[in-house]
Structures are given as structure tokens and as C-alpha cells.
mmCIF file of C-alpha atoms and ligand atoms in Angstrom:
data_model
loop_
_atom_site.group_PDB
_atom_site.id
_atom_site.type_symbol
_atom_site.label_atom_id
_atom_site.label_comp_id
_atom_site.label_asym_id
_atom_site.label_seq_id
_atom_site.Cartn_x
_atom_site.Cartn_y
_atom_site.Cartn_z
ATOM 1 C CA MET A 1 0.200 -0.058 -0.030
ATOM 2 C CA ALA A 2 2.013 3.071 -1.213
ATOM 3 C CA THR A 3 -0.256 5.394 -1.408
ATOM 4 C CA THR A 4 0.971 8.923 0.002
ATOM 5 C CA ALA A 5 -0.876 11.271 2.088
ATOM 6 C CA THR A 6 -1.328 15.172 0.447
ATOM 7 C CA LYS A 7 1.567 16.797 2.092
ATOM 8 C CA THR A 8 0.547 19.636 4.675
ATOM 9 C CA THR A 9 3.499 21.936 5.754
ATOM 10 C CA ALA A 10 4.081 23.066 9.483
ATOM 11 C CA PRO A 11 3.246 26.902 8.432
ATOM 12 C CA ALA A 12 0.352 25.573 6.277
ATOM 13 C CA GLN A 13 -0.948 23.399 9.410
ATOM 14 C CA GLU A 14 -0.609 26.680 11.827
ATOM 15 C CA GLN A 15 -2.384 28.787 9.422
ATOM 16 C CA GLN A 16 -5.290 26.004 9.218
ATOM 17 C CA ALA A 17 -5.326 26.353 12.853
ATOM 18 C CA ASN A 18 -5.253 30.057 13.504
ATOM 19 C CA GLY A 19 -8.024 32.518 12.690
ATOM 20 C CA ASN A 20 -7.220 36.588 12.466
ATOM 21 C CA GLY A 21 -8.703 37.182 15.940
ATOM 22 C CA ASN A 22 -11.601 38.922 14.630
ATOM 23 C CA GLY A 23 -13.601 35.892 13.918
ATOM 24 C CA GLU A 24 -12.725 35.404 10.367
ATOM 25 C CA GLN A 25 -10.542 32.822 9.602
ATOM 26 C CA LYS A 26 -7.533 32.591 7.220
ATOM 27 C CA THR A 27 -7.751 29.110 6.300
ATOM 28 C CA ARG A 28 -8.406 27.000 3.675
ATOM 29 C CA HIS A 29 -11.863 26.685 4.906
ATOM 30 C CA SER A 30 -12.715 30.093 4.247
ATOM 31 C CA GLU A 31 -11.396 30.406 0.628
ATOM 32 C CA VAL A 32 -14.061 30.111 -1.948
ATOM 33 C CA GLY A 33 -13.924 26.442 -3.265
ATOM 34 C CA HIS A 34 -12.565 25.038 -0.078
ATOM 35 C CA LYS A 35 -15.308 25.190 2.099
ATOM 36 C CA SER A 36 -15.864 22.071 4.235
ATOM 37 C CA LEU A 37 -19.392 20.979 5.651
ATOM 38 C CA LEU A 38 -18.376 22.644 8.692
ATOM 39 C CA LYS A 39 -17.302 26.201 7.441
ATOM 40 C CA SER A 40 -16.150 27.792 10.631
ATOM 41 C CA ASP A 41 -12.896 26.896 12.287
ATOM 42 C CA ASP A 42 -14.313 28.507 15.328
ATOM 43 C CA LEU A 43 -16.972 25.752 15.817
ATOM 44 C CA TYR A 44 -13.820 23.441 16.387
ATOM 45 C CA GLN A 45 -11.877 25.552 18.481
ATOM 46 C CA ASN A 46 -13.956 27.605 20.583
ATOM 47 C CA ASP A 47 -16.961 25.244 21.515
ATOM 48 C CA PRO A 48 -16.499 21.420 19.670
ATOM 49 C CA GLN A 49 -19.100 20.643 22.068
ATOM 50 C CA TYR A 50 -21.930 22.857 20.849
ATOM 51 C CA ILE A 51 -23.452 20.399 18.270
ATOM 52 C CA LEU A 52 -23.298 17.338 20.977
ATOM 53 C CA ASP A 53 -24.923 19.965 23.632
ATOM 54 C CA THR A 54 -27.304 21.516 21.566
ATOM 55 C CA SER A 55 -28.972 19.091 19.102
ATOM 56 C CA VAL A 56 -27.493 15.785 20.221
ATOM 57 C CA TYR A 57 -27.459 14.915 23.842
ATOM 58 C CA PRO A 58 -31.118 16.270 24.418
ATOM 59 C CA ARG A 59 -32.443 14.242 22.016
ATOM 60 C CA GLU A 60 -30.509 11.378 22.574
ATOM 61 C CA PRO A 61 -32.650 8.166 23.541
ATOM 62 C CA GLU A 62 -32.572 7.074 27.211
ATOM 63 C CA SER A 63 -31.417 3.382 26.047
ATOM 64 C CA MET A 64 -28.328 4.936 24.230
ATOM 65 C CA LYS A 65 -27.601 7.668 26.938
ATOM 66 C CA GLU A 66 -27.204 4.714 29.075
ATOM 67 C CA LEU A 67 -25.164 2.378 26.625
ATOM 68 C CA ARG A 68 -22.906 5.492 25.898
ATOM 69 C CA GLU A 69 -22.054 5.707 30.062
ATOM 70 C CA ILE A 70 -21.547 2.306 30.018
ATOM 71 C CA THR A 71 -19.082 2.338 27.340
ATOM 72 C CA ALA A 72 -17.392 5.275 28.556
ATOM 73 C CA LYS A 73 -16.161 3.173 31.608
ATOM 74 C CA HIS A 74 -14.859 0.600 29.162
ATOM 75 C CA PRO A 75 -10.872 0.667 28.600
ATOM 76 C CA TRP A 76 -11.101 0.571 24.731
ATOM 77 C CA ASN A 77 -14.072 3.538 24.839
ATOM 78 C CA LEU A 78 -12.233 5.355 22.213
ATOM 79 C CA MET A 79 -13.298 2.789 19.907
ATOM 80 C CA THR A 80 -17.224 3.786 20.180
ATOM 81 C CA THR A 81 -19.254 5.515 17.639
ATOM 82 C CA SER A 82 -19.803 9.102 18.758
ATOM 83 C CA ALA A 83 -23.236 10.720 19.560
ATOM 84 C CA ASP A 84 -23.628 12.986 17.008
ATOM 85 C CA GLU A 85 -22.645 9.986 14.429
ATOM 86 C CA GLY A 86 -25.327 7.937 15.938
ATOM 87 C CA GLN A 87 -27.900 10.500 15.486
ATOM 88 C CA PHE A 88 -26.670 10.603 12.009
ATOM 89 C CA LEU A 89 -26.770 7.177 11.273
ATOM 90 C CA ASN A 90 -30.239 6.860 12.784
ATOM 91 C CA MET A 91 -31.873 9.655 10.786
ATOM 92 C CA LEU A 92 -29.877 8.111 7.460
ATOM 93 C CA ILE A 93 -31.672 4.198 8.095
ATOM 94 C CA LYS A 94 -34.810 6.094 8.352
ATOM 95 C CA LEU A 95 -34.726 8.538 5.241
ATOM 96 C CA ILE A 96 -33.385 5.702 2.978
ATOM 97 C CA GLY A 97 -36.182 3.437 4.614
ATOM 98 C CA ALA A 98 -33.692 0.484 5.194
ATOM 99 C CA LYS A 99 -34.812 -2.921 6.119
ATOM 100 C CA LYS A 100 -32.055 -5.359 5.737
ATOM 101 C CA THR A 101 -29.021 -3.893 7.273
ATOM 102 C CA MET A 102 -25.340 -5.138 8.419
ATOM 103 C CA GLU A 103 -22.679 -3.826 10.626
ATOM 104 C CA ILE A 104 -19.442 -5.108 11.046
ATOM 105 C CA GLY A 105 -17.341 -3.896 14.274
ATOM 106 C CA VAL A 106 -19.954 -3.537 16.964
ATOM 107 C CA TYR A 107 -17.814 -3.388 20.211
ATOM 108 C CA THR A 108 -20.362 -2.318 23.064
ATOM 109 C CA GLY A 109 -23.063 -1.579 20.154
ATOM 110 C CA TYR A 110 -23.786 2.190 19.998
ATOM 111 C CA SER A 111 -24.039 2.393 16.273
ATOM 112 C CA LEU A 112 -25.929 -0.798 16.507
ATOM 113 C CA LEU A 113 -28.599 0.797 18.754
ATOM 114 C CA ALA A 114 -28.773 3.868 16.864
ATOM 115 C CA THR A 115 -29.553 1.462 13.835
ATOM 116 C CA ALA A 116 -32.102 -0.857 15.653
ATOM 117 C CA LEU A 117 -33.997 1.781 16.848
ATOM 118 C CA ALA A 118 -34.199 3.413 13.398
ATOM 119 C CA LEU A 119 -35.511 0.295 11.646
ATOM 120 C CA PRO A 120 -38.854 -0.745 11.378
ATOM 121 C CA GLU A 121 -40.344 -3.659 14.080
ATOM 122 C CA ASP A 122 -39.668 -6.381 11.148
ATOM 123 C CA GLY A 123 -35.951 -4.804 10.153
ATOM 124 C CA THR A 124 -32.826 -6.793 10.882
ATOM 125 C CA ILE A 125 -28.977 -6.264 11.442
ATOM 126 C CA LEU A 126 -26.524 -8.748 10.692
ATOM 127 C CA ALA A 127 -24.213 -7.691 13.255
ATOM 128 C CA MET A 128 -20.536 -9.176 13.489
ATOM 129 C CA ASP A 129 -17.654 -8.967 15.635
ATOM 130 C CA ILE A 130 -14.921 -10.895 16.885
ATOM 131 C CA ASN A 131 -15.532 -10.063 20.390
ATOM 132 C CA ARG A 132 -18.676 -11.205 21.999
ATOM 133 C CA GLU A 133 -17.675 -10.138 25.223
ATOM 134 C CA ASN A 134 -18.130 -6.397 24.693
ATOM 135 C CA TYR A 135 -21.400 -6.532 22.699
ATOM 136 C CA GLU A 136 -22.755 -8.487 25.998
ATOM 137 C CA LEU A 137 -22.070 -5.279 27.840
ATOM 138 C CA GLY A 138 -24.117 -3.166 25.905
ATOM 139 C CA LEU A 139 -26.907 -5.591 25.410
ATOM 140 C CA PRO A 140 -29.043 -5.123 28.279
ATOM 141 C CA CYS A 141 -29.618 -1.436 26.988
ATOM 142 C CA ILE A 142 -30.390 -2.818 23.278
ATOM 143 C CA ASN A 143 -32.977 -5.293 25.317
ATOM 144 C CA LYS A 144 -34.292 -2.580 27.637
ATOM 145 C CA ALA A 145 -34.864 -0.361 24.207
ATOM 146 C CA GLY A 146 -37.075 -3.610 23.222
ATOM 147 C CA VAL A 147 -34.866 -3.861 19.808
ATOM 148 C CA GLY A 148 -32.712 -6.854 20.598
ATOM 149 C CA HIS A 149 -34.934 -9.272 18.255
ATOM 150 C CA LYS A 150 -34.021 -7.240 15.110
ATOM 151 C CA ILE A 151 -29.985 -7.918 15.819
ATOM 152 C CA ASP A 152 -28.557 -11.523 14.551
ATOM 153 C CA PHE A 153 -25.267 -11.431 16.066
ATOM 154 C CA ARG A 154 -22.543 -13.595 14.971
ATOM 155 C CA GLU A 155 -19.393 -13.821 16.871
ATOM 156 C CA GLY A 156 -16.029 -14.285 14.698
ATOM 157 C CA PRO A 157 -14.320 -12.253 11.903
ATOM 158 C CA ALA A 158 -16.800 -11.156 9.372
ATOM 159 C CA LEU A 159 -15.093 -11.806 5.968
ATOM 160 C CA PRO A 160 -16.103 -15.743 6.250
ATOM 161 C CA VAL A 161 -19.831 -14.644 6.843
ATOM 162 C CA LEU A 162 -19.714 -12.415 4.136
ATOM 163 C CA ASP A 163 -18.406 -14.940 1.722
ATOM 164 C CA ASP A 164 -20.754 -17.301 2.416
ATOM 165 C CA LEU A 165 -23.319 -14.921 1.931
ATOM 166 C CA VAL A 166 -21.751 -14.369 -1.611
ATOM 167 C CA ALA A 167 -21.745 -17.995 -1.951
ATOM 168 C CA ASP A 168 -25.849 -17.866 -1.760
ATOM 169 C CA LYS A 169 -27.322 -15.977 -4.817
ATOM 170 C CA GLU A 170 -30.586 -15.455 -3.124
ATOM 171 C CA GLN A 171 -28.579 -12.750 -0.649
ATOM 172 C CA HIS A 172 -27.117 -10.586 -3.643
ATOM 173 C CA GLY A 173 -28.813 -7.241 -3.760
ATOM 174 C CA SER A 174 -30.800 -7.987 -0.356
ATOM 175 C CA PHE A 175 -29.428 -5.635 1.934
ATOM 176 C CA ASP A 176 -30.425 -1.912 2.023
ATOM 177 C CA PHE A 177 -27.636 -0.833 4.319
ATOM 178 C CA ALA A 178 -24.186 -1.870 5.697
ATOM 179 C CA PHE A 179 -22.197 -0.179 8.110
ATOM 180 C CA VAL A 180 -18.517 -0.971 8.211
ATOM 181 C CA ASP A 181 -16.456 -0.163 11.576
ATOM 182 C CA ALA A 182 -13.603 -2.826 11.964
ATOM 183 C CA ASP A 183 -10.466 -3.993 10.634
ATOM 184 C CA LYS A 184 -9.332 -0.874 8.108
ATOM 185 C CA ASP A 185 -6.852 -3.485 6.509
ATOM 186 C CA ASN A 186 -9.976 -5.517 5.119
ATOM 187 C CA TYR A 187 -12.236 -2.793 4.173
ATOM 188 C CA LEU A 188 -11.770 -3.384 0.542
ATOM 189 C CA SER A 189 -12.042 -6.927 0.811
ATOM 190 C CA TYR A 190 -15.416 -6.340 2.294
ATOM 191 C CA HIS A 191 -16.331 -3.596 -0.306
ATOM 192 C CA GLU A 192 -16.125 -5.942 -3.153
ATOM 193 C CA ARG A 193 -18.448 -8.514 -1.036
ATOM 194 C CA LEU A 194 -20.641 -5.751 -0.136
ATOM 195 C CA LEU A 195 -21.112 -4.788 -3.485
ATOM 196 C CA LYS A 196 -22.834 -8.055 -4.682
ATOM 197 C CA LEU A 197 -24.835 -7.787 -0.864
ATOM 198 C CA VAL A 198 -26.208 -4.569 -0.964
ATOM 199 C CA ARG A 199 -28.903 -3.585 -3.478
ATOM 200 C CA PRO A 200 -28.739 -1.109 -6.417
ATOM 201 C CA GLY A 201 -29.387 2.256 -4.580
ATOM 202 C CA GLY A 202 -28.616 0.761 -1.371
ATOM 203 C CA LEU A 203 -25.920 2.184 0.863
ATOM 204 C CA ILE A 204 -22.778 1.112 2.351
ATOM 205 C CA GLY A 205 -21.132 3.662 5.237
ATOM 206 C CA TYR A 206 -17.274 3.100 6.057
ATOM 207 C CA ASP A 207 -16.312 4.768 9.359
ATOM 208 C CA ASN A 208 -13.069 6.324 10.270
ATOM 209 C CA THR A 209 -12.040 7.429 6.857
ATOM 210 C CA LEU A 210 -10.382 10.583 8.034
ATOM 211 C CA TRP A 211 -8.536 8.173 10.247
ATOM 212 C CA ASN A 212 -7.737 10.630 13.260
ATOM 213 C CA GLY A 213 -6.829 13.282 10.654
ATOM 214 C CA SER A 214 -3.577 11.543 10.142
ATOM 215 C CA VAL A 215 -4.617 11.109 6.628
ATOM 216 C CA VAL A 216 -3.403 14.648 5.715
ATOM 217 C CA LEU A 217 -0.399 14.531 7.856
ATOM 218 C CA PRO A 218 3.085 13.905 6.155
ATOM 219 C CA ASP A 219 4.542 10.410 6.293
ATOM 220 C CA ASP A 220 7.230 11.276 9.030
ATOM 221 C CA ALA A 221 4.621 12.905 11.443
ATOM 222 C CA PRO A 222 4.749 11.783 14.779
ATOM 223 C CA MET A 223 1.700 9.472 15.132
ATOM 224 C CA ARG A 224 0.322 6.597 17.539
ATOM 225 C CA LYS A 225 1.650 3.204 16.465
ATOM 226 C CA TYR A 226 -2.106 1.880 15.643
ATOM 227 C CA ILE A 227 -2.791 5.220 13.654
ATOM 228 C CA ARG A 228 0.526 4.633 11.545
ATOM 229 C CA PHE A 229 -0.372 1.035 10.720
ATOM 230 C CA TYR A 230 -3.891 1.517 9.168
ATOM 231 C CA ARG A 231 -3.149 4.884 7.749
ATOM 232 C CA ASP A 232 -1.855 3.486 4.522
ATOM 233 C CA PHE A 233 -5.095 1.088 4.095
ATOM 234 C CA VAL A 234 -7.332 4.312 4.934
ATOM 235 C CA LEU A 235 -5.567 6.150 2.135
ATOM 236 C CA ALA A 236 -6.043 3.578 -0.308
ATOM 237 C CA LEU A 237 -9.429 2.805 0.444
ATOM 238 C CA ASN A 238 -10.049 6.488 0.426
ATOM 239 C CA SER A 239 -8.492 6.366 -3.514
ATOM 240 C CA ALA A 240 -9.900 3.493 -4.554
ATOM 241 C CA LEU A 241 -13.532 4.479 -3.400
ATOM 242 C CA ALA A 242 -12.891 7.758 -5.189
ATOM 243 C CA ALA A 243 -12.050 6.287 -8.303
ATOM 244 C CA ASP A 244 -14.766 3.643 -7.951
ATOM 245 C CA ASP A 245 -17.440 4.062 -10.720
ATOM 246 C CA ARG A 246 -19.918 1.232 -9.137
ATOM 247 C CA VAL A 247 -20.621 3.483 -6.388
ATOM 248 C CA GLU A 248 -21.480 7.396 -5.866
ATOM 249 C CA ILE A 249 -19.558 8.697 -2.678
ATOM 250 C CA CYS A 250 -20.049 11.282 -0.263
ATOM 251 C CA GLN A 251 -17.282 11.583 2.479
ATOM 252 C CA LEU A 252 -18.727 13.321 5.679
ATOM 253 C CA PRO A 253 -16.815 15.136 8.355
ATOM 254 C CA VAL A 254 -18.594 13.419 11.190
ATOM 255 C CA GLY A 255 -17.295 11.794 14.172
ATOM 256 C CA ASP A 256 -13.700 10.749 12.271
ATOM 257 C CA GLY A 257 -15.190 10.812 9.053
ATOM 258 C CA VAL A 258 -17.746 8.311 7.123
ATOM 259 C CA THR A 259 -17.767 7.869 3.424
ATOM 260 C CA LEU A 260 -21.336 6.930 1.940
ATOM 261 C CA CYS A 261 -21.442 4.817 -1.032
ATOM 262 C CA ARG A 262 -24.326 4.250 -2.726
ATOM 263 C CA ARG A 263 -24.173 1.603 -5.063
ATOM 264 C CA VAL A 264 -24.962 2.472 -8.475
ATOM 265 C CA LYS A 265 -24.225 -0.704 -10.536
HETATM 266 N N1 SAM B 301 -19.324 0.625 15.657
HETATM 267 C C1 SAM B 301 -18.779 0.226 17.236
HETATM 268 C C2 SAM B 301 -19.393 1.300 18.152
HETATM 269 O O1 SAM B 301 -20.381 1.913 17.581
HETATM 270 O O2 SAM B 301 -19.005 1.396 19.277
HETATM 271 C C3 SAM B 301 -17.265 0.547 17.027
HETATM 272 C C4 SAM B 301 -16.706 -0.755 16.198
HETATM 273 S S1 SAM B 301 -14.831 -0.716 16.943
HETATM 274 C C5 SAM B 301 -14.224 0.809 16.378
HETATM 275 C C6 SAM B 301 -14.131 -2.168 15.914
HETATM 276 C C7 SAM B 301 -14.824 -3.276 16.089
HETATM 277 O O3 SAM B 301 -14.127 -4.211 15.047
HETATM 278 C C8 SAM B 301 -14.163 -3.852 17.605
HETATM 279 O O4 SAM B 301 -15.004 -4.019 18.538
HETATM 280 C C9 SAM B 301 -13.328 -5.109 17.031
HETATM 281 O O5 SAM B 301 -13.407 -6.224 18.130
HETATM 282 C C10 SAM B 301 -14.021 -5.537 15.626
HETATM 283 N N2 SAM B 301 -13.224 -5.996 14.608
HETATM 284 C C11 SAM B 301 -11.767 -6.334 14.326
HETATM 285 N N3 SAM B 301 -11.517 -7.077 13.271
HETATM 286 C C12 SAM B 301 -12.628 -7.413 12.786
HETATM 287 C C13 SAM B 301 -13.025 -8.542 12.128
HETATM 288 N N4 SAM B 301 -12.369 -9.308 11.181
HETATM 289 N N5 SAM B 301 -14.450 -9.141 11.799
HETATM 290 C C14 SAM B 301 -15.395 -8.320 12.717
HETATM 291 N N6 SAM B 301 -15.003 -7.619 13.629
HETATM 292 C C15 SAM B 301 -13.864 -7.266 13.708
HETATM 293 CA CA1 CA B 302 -15.527 3.854 14.011
#
């Protein structure tokens, strides 16, 4: 995987981080044609909690809040989906009217619960994770919310489960939505299989496609070991998705970045 990140020089990084003190931003954000969805750097610098405090936490279902609080005490809590992304997934699933879904990478189940709550009573989620223990930590919240019956949890690596599904022609094009939030080195392998399993017009969401911001750091920048390890896979994924005419894509700066792929072929 020899994909190279866009090089950002130190002064450019500094400039991106600084406004002019009058509330105006001298950054690429404010140049015409360079506005991202989150237009103002003030939102990041002055109150990164604003969206959460104003629009997310006050509307968060009790079961999701409880699950989020249980997860916060777990040593690997960095892995959880953020509450704003959970709210986004919940809305998205309702908007596309998804019924048959899958999730790769469950952890304690925050995004799983966001999905389960959005689905109709007879909706389903095939949920895969190599770790059942963490799933069971959040399961009481899922059951309390009355949505446990929608979930078919499979313990173990996701790839063989996908291969079994692909081997069954009846499963082709049968899924409305898939959320992929697991081992980044396998995302492109998942992608090939999911393009058979998700229906044309259906959606795949790949999580963490900004990989902690490391996608724009120079190769020699200091990075935590696991960030560096998966960074090339995330860069390769982003390039591959951008060039893949079987899908329409939209990469959103929600959470750690989520890329939506709508199957068109
Ligand atoms: N979506 C989850 C949430 O909302 O909290 C977070 C998932 S966490 C970032 C990644 C998960 O992927 C971990 O629970 C890990 O056990 C799981 N995982 C890693 N490799 C996997 C594989 N090959 N197949 C299935 N799950 C895997
Ligand atoms: Ca994630």
C-alpha cells in the first residue's frame, strides 16, 4: 500500500489552525471552493461540544445515553461511535427506509442500537464482531429498548460470513444498508463483497475514513503506532472509493469521517 498522503507543510498547518482574531478565518476553509461542511474553524476551536450539547444529547434516547455511559467506563472506549454520528446514522436509516442491514464491528453496540432503533419492527441487522464480551456489555440496554429481536449477532471475523452470503445467490442485492466499522486493512475486501450483497440504490457507510486526521499528515509526522499502521489502508481505501464508478460517494466530516457509498452498478 504505497499511497501517499497530501503533504501539508508546518506553516500551512499552523495557518489552518489560526484565525485573525476578528472571528474571520484565514484558512483554506474560508477560501472559495474550499469550504467543508463544517465551515467555521470557530466551531472546532471555541466550542467543539456545541453540536452535541445543543442538538444531540437533548434528543438522545435514554437507552443510547445509558449505553454511552457504560461504554465510557470501558478501557477501549475510544472505539465507540460518537453520539452525533449515532444520531446521523439513525436519521439516515430512516431516510432511506432501510429494512435489512448489516454492521461489521459492533464493540459495545452504540451504532448498532442507533440502527436498531431506526429500523421498522420487522427490520434486521446482521451484526458481526470477533468479540462477544463487549457486545454483551451493551446488550441489556439494547434489550431494554425493545430492539434486541432485530439483531442477529455473529461472533468471529466478518469476512467468512460475507463469503458465505456471497455464495448464496439469494442474498445478492438483498441488503439495504451496511455499516463498516472494524479492521481497516480489510475494508477493500469487504467492499467487493458488499457490492454484491447491497442492492443497487442501497448504501454502505465506511467509518473512520479521516483516520484521526492522519490522512493529511506528512509521512514522517509523529503518530501513535496503530494510527500509523492502518493509515496506508485508509488512504488506499479513500483513493479506491473515489475512483470506483460502481458507487456514488460522499465523505462526511462526522466523527472520524464517514464515507457513504451508494451502489449504482
Ligand atoms: N461500531 C462500534 C460502536 O459504535 O461502538 C465500534 C466498532 S470498533 C471501532 C471496531 C470493532 O471491530 C471492535 O469491536 C473489534 O472487535 C471489531 N473487529 C476487528 N476485526 C474484526 C473482524 N475481522 N471481523 C469483525 N469484527 C472485527
Ligand atoms: Ca468508528
